[in-house]
Tab-separated table of C-alpha atoms and ligand atoms in Angstrom:
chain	number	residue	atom	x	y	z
F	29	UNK	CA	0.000	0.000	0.000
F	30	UNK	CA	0.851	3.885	-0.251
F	31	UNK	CA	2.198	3.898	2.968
F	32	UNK	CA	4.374	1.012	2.595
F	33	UNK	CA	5.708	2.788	-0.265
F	34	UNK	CA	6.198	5.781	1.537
F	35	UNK	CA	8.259	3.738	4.548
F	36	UNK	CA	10.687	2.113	1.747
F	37	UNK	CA	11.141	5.632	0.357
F	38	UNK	CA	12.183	6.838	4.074
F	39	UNK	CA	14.099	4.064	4.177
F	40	UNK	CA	15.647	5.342	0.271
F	41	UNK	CA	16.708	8.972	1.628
F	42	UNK	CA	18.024	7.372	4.898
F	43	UNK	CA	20.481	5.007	2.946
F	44	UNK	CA	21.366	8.114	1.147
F	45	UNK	CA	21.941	10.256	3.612
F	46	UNK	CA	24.407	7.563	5.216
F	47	UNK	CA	25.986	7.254	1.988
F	48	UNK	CA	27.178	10.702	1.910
F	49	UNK	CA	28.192	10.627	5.195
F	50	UNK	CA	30.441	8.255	4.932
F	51	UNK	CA	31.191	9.560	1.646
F	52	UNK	CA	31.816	12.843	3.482
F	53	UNK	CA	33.905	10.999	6.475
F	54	UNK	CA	36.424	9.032	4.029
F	55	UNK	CA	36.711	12.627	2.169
F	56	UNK	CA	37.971	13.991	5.298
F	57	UNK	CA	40.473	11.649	6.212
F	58	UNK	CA	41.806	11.397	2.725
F	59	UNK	CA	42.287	14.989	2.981
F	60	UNK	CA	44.374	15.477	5.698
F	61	UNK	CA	46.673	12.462	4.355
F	62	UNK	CA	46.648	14.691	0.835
F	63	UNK	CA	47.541	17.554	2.423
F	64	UNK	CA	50.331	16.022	4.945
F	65	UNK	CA	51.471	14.580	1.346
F	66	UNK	CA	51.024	17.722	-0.811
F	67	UNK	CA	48.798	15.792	-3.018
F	68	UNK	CA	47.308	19.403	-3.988
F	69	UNK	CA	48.050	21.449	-7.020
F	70	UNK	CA	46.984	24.663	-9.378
F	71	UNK	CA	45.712	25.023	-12.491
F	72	UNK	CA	45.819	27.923	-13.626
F	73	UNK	CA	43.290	29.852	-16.460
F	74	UNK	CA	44.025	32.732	-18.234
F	75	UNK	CA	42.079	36.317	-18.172
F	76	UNK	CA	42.346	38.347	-21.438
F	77	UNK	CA	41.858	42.031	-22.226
F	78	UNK	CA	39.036	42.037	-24.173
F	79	UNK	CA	39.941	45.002	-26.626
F	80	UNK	CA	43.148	43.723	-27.710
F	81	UNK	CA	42.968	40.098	-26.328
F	82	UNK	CA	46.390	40.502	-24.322
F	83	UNK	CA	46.658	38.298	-21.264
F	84	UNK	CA	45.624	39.940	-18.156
F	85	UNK	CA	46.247	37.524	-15.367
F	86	UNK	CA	45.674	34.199	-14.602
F	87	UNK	CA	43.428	32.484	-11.613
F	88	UNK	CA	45.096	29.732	-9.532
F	89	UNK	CA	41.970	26.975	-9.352
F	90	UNK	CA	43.212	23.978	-6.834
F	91	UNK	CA	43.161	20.374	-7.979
F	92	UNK	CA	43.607	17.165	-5.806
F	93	UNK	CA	45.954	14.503	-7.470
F	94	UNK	CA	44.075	11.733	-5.791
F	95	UNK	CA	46.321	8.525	-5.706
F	96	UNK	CA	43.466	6.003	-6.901
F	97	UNK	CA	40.816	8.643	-8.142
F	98	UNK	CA	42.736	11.154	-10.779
F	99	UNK	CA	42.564	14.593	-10.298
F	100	UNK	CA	39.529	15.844	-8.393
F	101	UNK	CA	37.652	19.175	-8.738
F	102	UNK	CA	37.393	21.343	-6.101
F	103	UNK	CA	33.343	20.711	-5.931
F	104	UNK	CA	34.147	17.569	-4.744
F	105	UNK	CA	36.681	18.368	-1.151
F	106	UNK	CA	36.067	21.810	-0.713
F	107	UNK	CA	33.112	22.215	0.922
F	108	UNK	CA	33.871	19.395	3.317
F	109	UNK	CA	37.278	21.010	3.750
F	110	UNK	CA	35.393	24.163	5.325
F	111	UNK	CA	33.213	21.925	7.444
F	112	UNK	CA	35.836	20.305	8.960
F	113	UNK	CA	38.418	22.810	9.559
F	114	UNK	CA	40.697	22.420	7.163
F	115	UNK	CA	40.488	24.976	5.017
F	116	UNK	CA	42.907	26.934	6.805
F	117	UNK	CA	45.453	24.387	6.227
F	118	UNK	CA	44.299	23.924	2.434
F	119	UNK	CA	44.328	27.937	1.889
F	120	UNK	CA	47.682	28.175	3.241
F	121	UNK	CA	49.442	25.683	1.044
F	122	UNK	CA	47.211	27.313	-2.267
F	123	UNK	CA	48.501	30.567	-1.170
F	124	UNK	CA	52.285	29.335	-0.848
F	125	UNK	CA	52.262	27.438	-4.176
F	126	UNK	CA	50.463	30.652	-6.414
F	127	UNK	CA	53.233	32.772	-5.028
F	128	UNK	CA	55.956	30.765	-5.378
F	129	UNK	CA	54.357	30.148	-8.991
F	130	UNK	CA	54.130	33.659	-9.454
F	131	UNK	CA	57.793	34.115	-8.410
F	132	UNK	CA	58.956	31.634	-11.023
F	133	UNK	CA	57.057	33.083	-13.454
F	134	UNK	CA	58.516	36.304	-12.631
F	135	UNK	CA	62.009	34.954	-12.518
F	136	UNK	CA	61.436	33.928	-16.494
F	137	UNK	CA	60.895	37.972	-17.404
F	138	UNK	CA	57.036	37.306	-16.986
F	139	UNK	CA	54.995	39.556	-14.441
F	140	UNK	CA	51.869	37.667	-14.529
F	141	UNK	CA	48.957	38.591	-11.776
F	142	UNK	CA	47.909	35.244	-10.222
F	143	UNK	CA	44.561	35.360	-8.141
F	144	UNK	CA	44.066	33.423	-5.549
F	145	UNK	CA	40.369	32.577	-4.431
F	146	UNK	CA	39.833	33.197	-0.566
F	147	UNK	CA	37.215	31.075	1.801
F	148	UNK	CA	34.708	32.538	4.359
F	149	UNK	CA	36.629	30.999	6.988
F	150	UNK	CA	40.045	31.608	5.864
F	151	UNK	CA	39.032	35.277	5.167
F	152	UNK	CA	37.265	36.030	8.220
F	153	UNK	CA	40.732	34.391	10.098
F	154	UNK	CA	41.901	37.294	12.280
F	155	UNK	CA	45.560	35.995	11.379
F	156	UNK	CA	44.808	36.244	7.257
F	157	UNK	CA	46.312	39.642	6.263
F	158	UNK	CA	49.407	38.542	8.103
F	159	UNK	CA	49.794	35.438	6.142
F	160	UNK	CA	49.194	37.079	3.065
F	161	UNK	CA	51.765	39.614	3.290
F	162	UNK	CA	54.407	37.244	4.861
F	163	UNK	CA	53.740	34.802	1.535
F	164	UNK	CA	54.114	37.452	-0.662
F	165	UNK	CA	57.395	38.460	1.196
F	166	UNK	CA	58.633	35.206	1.192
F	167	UNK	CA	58.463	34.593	-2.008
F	168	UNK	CA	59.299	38.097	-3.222
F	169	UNK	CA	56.888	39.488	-5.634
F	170	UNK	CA	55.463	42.750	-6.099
F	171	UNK	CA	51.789	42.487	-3.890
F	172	UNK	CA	50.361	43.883	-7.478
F	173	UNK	CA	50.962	40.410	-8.490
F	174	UNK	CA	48.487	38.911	-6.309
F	175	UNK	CA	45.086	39.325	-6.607
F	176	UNK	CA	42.482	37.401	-3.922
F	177	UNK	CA	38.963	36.756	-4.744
F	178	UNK	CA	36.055	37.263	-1.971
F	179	UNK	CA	32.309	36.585	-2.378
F	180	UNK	CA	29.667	39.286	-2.262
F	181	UNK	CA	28.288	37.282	1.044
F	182	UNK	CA	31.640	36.732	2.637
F	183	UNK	CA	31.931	40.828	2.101
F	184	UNK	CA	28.635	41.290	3.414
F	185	UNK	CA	28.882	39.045	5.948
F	186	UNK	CA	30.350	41.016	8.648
F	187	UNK	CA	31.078	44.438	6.968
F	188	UNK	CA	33.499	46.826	9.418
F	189	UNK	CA	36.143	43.544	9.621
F	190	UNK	CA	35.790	43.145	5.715
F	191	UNK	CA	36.717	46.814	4.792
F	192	UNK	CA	39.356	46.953	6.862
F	193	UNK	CA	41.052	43.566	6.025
F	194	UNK	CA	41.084	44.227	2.707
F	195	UNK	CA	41.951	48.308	2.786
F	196	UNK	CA	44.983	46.737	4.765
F	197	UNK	CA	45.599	44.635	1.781
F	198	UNK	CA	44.946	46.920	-0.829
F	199	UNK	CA	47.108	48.905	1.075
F	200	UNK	CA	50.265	46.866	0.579
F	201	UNK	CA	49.230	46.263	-3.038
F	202	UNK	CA	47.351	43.386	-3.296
F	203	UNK	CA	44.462	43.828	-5.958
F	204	UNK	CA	40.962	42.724	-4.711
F	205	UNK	CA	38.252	40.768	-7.026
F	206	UNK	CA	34.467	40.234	-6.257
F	207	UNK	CA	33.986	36.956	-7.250
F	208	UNK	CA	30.398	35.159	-8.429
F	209	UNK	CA	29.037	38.922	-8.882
F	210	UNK	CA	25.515	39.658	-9.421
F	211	UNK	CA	23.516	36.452	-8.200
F	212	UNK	CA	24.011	37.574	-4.327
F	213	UNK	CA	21.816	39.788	-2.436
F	214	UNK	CA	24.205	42.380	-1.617
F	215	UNK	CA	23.976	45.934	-0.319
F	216	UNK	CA	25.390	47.977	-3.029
F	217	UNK	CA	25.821	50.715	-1.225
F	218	UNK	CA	28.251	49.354	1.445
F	219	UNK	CA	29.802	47.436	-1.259
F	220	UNK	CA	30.539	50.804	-2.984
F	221	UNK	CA	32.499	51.759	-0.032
F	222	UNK	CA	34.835	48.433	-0.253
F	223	UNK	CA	37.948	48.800	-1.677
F	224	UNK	CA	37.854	46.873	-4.980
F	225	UNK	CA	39.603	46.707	-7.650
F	226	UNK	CA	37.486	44.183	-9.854
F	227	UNK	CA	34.099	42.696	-10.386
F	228	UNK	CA	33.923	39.507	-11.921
F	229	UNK	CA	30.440	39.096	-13.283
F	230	UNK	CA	29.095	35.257	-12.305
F	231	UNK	CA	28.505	32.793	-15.100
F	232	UNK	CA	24.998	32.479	-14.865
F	233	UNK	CA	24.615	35.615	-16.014
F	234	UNK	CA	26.846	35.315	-18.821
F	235	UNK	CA	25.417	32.237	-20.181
F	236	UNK	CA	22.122	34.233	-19.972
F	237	UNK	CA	23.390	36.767	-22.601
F	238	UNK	CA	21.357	36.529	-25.727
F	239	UNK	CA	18.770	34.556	-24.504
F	240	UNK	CA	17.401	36.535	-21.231
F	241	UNK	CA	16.789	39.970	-21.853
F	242	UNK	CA	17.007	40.682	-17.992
F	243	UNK	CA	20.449	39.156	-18.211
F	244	UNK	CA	21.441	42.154	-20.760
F	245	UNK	CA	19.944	44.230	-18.486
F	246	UNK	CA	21.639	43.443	-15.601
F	247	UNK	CA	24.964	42.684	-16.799
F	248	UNK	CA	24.732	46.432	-18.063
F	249	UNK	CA	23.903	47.645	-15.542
F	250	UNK	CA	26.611	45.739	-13.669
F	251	UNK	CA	29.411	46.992	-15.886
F	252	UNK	CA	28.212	50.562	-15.361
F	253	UNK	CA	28.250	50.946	-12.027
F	254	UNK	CA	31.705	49.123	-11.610
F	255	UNK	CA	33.378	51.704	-13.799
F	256	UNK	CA	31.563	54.477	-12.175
F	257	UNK	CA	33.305	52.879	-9.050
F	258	UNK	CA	36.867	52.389	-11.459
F	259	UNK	CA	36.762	48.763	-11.079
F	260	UNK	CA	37.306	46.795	-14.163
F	261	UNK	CA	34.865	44.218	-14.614
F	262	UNK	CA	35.438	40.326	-16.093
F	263	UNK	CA	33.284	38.037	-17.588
F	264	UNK	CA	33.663	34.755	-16.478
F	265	UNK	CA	32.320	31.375	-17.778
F	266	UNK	CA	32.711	32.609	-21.362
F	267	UNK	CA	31.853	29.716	-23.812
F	268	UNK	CA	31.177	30.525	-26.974
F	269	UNK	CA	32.389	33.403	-29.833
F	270	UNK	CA	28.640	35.102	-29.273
F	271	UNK	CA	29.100	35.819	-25.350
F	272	UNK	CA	32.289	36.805	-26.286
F	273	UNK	CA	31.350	39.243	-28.690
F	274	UNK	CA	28.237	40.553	-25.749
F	275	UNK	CA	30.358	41.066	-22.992
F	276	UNK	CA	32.971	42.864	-25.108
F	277	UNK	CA	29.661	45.451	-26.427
F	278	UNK	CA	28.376	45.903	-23.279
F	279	UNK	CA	31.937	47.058	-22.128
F	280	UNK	CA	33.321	44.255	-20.065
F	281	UNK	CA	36.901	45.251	-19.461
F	282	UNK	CA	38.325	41.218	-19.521
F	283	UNK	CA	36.894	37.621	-20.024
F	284	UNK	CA	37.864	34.668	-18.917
F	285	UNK	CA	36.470	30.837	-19.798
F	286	UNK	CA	36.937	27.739	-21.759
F	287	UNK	CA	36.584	29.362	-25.010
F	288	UNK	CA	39.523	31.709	-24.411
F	289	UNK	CA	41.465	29.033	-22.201
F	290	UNK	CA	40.895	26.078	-19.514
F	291	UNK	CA	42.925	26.114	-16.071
F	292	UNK	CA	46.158	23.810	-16.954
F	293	UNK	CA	48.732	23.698	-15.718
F	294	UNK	CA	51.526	26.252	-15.079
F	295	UNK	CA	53.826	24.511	-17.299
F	296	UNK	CA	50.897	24.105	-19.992
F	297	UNK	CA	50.196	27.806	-20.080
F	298	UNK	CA	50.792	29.153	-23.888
F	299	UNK	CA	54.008	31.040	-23.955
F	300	UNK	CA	52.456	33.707	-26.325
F	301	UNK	CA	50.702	36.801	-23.893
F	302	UNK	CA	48.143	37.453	-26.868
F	303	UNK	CA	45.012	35.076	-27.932
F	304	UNK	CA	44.730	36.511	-31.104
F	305	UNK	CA	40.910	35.486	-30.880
F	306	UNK	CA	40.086	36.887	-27.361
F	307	UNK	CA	39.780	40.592	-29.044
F	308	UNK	CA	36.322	41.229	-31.296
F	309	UNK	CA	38.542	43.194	-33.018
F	310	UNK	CA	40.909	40.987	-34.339
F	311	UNK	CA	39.736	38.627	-37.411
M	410	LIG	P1	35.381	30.321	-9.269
M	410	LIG	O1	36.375	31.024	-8.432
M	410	LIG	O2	34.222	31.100	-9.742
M	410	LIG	O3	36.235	29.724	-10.478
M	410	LIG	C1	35.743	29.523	-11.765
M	410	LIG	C2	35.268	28.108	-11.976
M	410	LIG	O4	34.592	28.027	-13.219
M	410	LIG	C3	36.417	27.084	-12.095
M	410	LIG	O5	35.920	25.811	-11.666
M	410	LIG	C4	36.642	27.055	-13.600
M	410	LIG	O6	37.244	25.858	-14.060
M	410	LIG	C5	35.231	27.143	-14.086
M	410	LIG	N1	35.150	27.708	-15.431
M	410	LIG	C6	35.960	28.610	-16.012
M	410	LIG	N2	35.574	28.900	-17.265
M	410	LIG	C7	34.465	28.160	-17.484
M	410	LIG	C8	33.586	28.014	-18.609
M	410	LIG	O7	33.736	28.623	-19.665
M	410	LIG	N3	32.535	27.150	-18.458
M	410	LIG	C9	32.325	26.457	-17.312
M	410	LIG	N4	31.288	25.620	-17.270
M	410	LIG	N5	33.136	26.579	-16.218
M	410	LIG	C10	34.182	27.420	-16.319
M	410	LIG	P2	36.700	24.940	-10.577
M	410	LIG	O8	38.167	24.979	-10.796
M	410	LIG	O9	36.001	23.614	-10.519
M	410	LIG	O10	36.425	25.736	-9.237
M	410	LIG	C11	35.115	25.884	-8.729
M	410	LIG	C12	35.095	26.819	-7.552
M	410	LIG	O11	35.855	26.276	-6.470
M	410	LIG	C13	35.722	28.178	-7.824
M	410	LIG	O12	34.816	29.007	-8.503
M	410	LIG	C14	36.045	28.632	-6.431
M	410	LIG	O13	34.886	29.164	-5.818
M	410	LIG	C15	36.407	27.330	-5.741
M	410	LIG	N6	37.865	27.207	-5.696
M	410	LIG	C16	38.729	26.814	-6.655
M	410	LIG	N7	40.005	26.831	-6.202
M	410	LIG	C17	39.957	27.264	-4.927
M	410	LIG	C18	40.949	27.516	-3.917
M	410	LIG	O14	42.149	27.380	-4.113
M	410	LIG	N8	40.489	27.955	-2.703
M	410	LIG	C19	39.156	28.153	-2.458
M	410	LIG	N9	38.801	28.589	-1.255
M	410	LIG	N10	38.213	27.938	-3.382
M	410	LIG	C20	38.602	27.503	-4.600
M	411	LIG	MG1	37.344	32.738	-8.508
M	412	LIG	MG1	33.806	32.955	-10.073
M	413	LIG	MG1	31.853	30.722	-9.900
């Protein structure tokens, strides 16, 4: 009967829910093991310029070089890395390697700006800004090399400790990016008074070019008030020739996604600092 059924499907969710537990659990432990082993890496994408398709930077993205399951995503540890305190650990070895990346790179006559992306618990870490500075130190780059990425919410979530971590970054030189822009609920006008330096417009919204007129709309108006506020803005999750070409009209500054390049590895990056086909203008 129907409520049979409704017991076995209980019964359905319950088994599921254990799965991922458990799924979760072994996660966790295989974690720490990766990162007492420095199983973790970066890929790295590139960012172009938009008008004349030159290079602008490149984001660090971390991968797990799992010894029995290839190389994971980070959809697949880093949530459970925040839930079980580890991100700290995890942030600080991403950190160390973008830099010291970033130094290399720099050694071989190329000043390329590496971002790093920063989570709500390592940012709100009273000890971050420290460890930021003392990385970039270490490894001895310029801070203009070294962008971080923040969320809208983690910038919203507690605002006085937020402006002044990152005007203390800023400060030194590090160059600020609000990440997943324009599918939070944030208060624009105390984001206006954060120090930023660029807004990087989510991929929903880019994908939604073309198709959604409210996406136009929105990604307009997104663009206009981050110049008004002289941040440059970047597309991300560019795909195809056509968002390209919308993003680049609507005056996005820089774009970033697989049609322009995938994160690979450092080694794997092209040499040349132009994609010929990044720029509209270019045939
Ligand atoms: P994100 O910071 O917004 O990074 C962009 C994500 O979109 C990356 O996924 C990238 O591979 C993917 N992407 C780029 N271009 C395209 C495109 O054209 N189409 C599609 N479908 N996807 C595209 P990834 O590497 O899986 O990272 C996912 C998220 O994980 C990142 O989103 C970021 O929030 C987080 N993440 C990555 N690395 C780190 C890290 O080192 N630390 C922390 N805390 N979070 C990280
Ligand atoms: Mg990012
Ligand atoms: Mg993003
Ligand atoms: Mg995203």
């Amino acid at each position: 009967g129907s409520k049979q059924a409704g017991k076995s499907r209980y019964q359905f969710f319950d088994q599921q829910a254990r799965q991922a537990l458990l799924e979760a659990t072994r996660i966790e432990a295989e974690l720490r093991t990766a990162l007492e082993q420095g199983q973790l890496c970066l890929h790295f994408q590139p960012k172009f310029q938009l008008h004349d398709g030159q290079l602008s930077g490149v984001e660090a993205l971390v991968r797990w070089q799992h010894p029995t399951r290839g190389l994971l995503l980070p959809g697949a540890f880093i949530d459970i890395a925040e839930r079980c305190g580890l991100m700290g650990e995890l942030g600080r070895q991403v950190l160390s390697m973008a830099v010291a990346q970033c130094a290399q790179w720099q050694a071989q006559g190329r000043l390329l700006n590496v971002a790093v992306n920063v989570s709500p618990s390592q940012f709100s870490d009273p000890h971050f800004c420290t460890e930021v500075l003392e990385a970039i130190a270490q490894a001895g780059i310029p801070a203009e090399l070294l962008s971080i990425e923040i969320t809208e919410s983690m910038a919203m979530t507690d605002f006085a400790a937020t402006a002044a971590r990152l005007a203390r970054l800023r400060a030194a030189g590090v160059m600020i990016a609000l990440d997943d822009f324009g599918i939070g609920f944030s208060n624009l006008s105390q984001l206006s008074r954060l120090p930023l330096d660029i807004l990087k417009v989510d991929r929903s919204l880019v994908s939604a070019l073309g198709t959604d007129h409210r996406a136009d709309a929105i990604v307009r108006a997104i663009i206009g008030m981050a110049h008004a506020l002289s941040c440059r803005v970047i597309a991300e999750g560019i795909e195809t020739e056509a968002q390209r070409d919308h993003v680049r009209a609507l005056g996005c500054d820089c774009g970033q996604g697989f049609l322009l390049g995938r994160p690979v590895p450092a080694d794997a990056l092209a040499a040349p600092a132009t994609r010929r086909d990044a720029a509209v203008a270019v045939a």
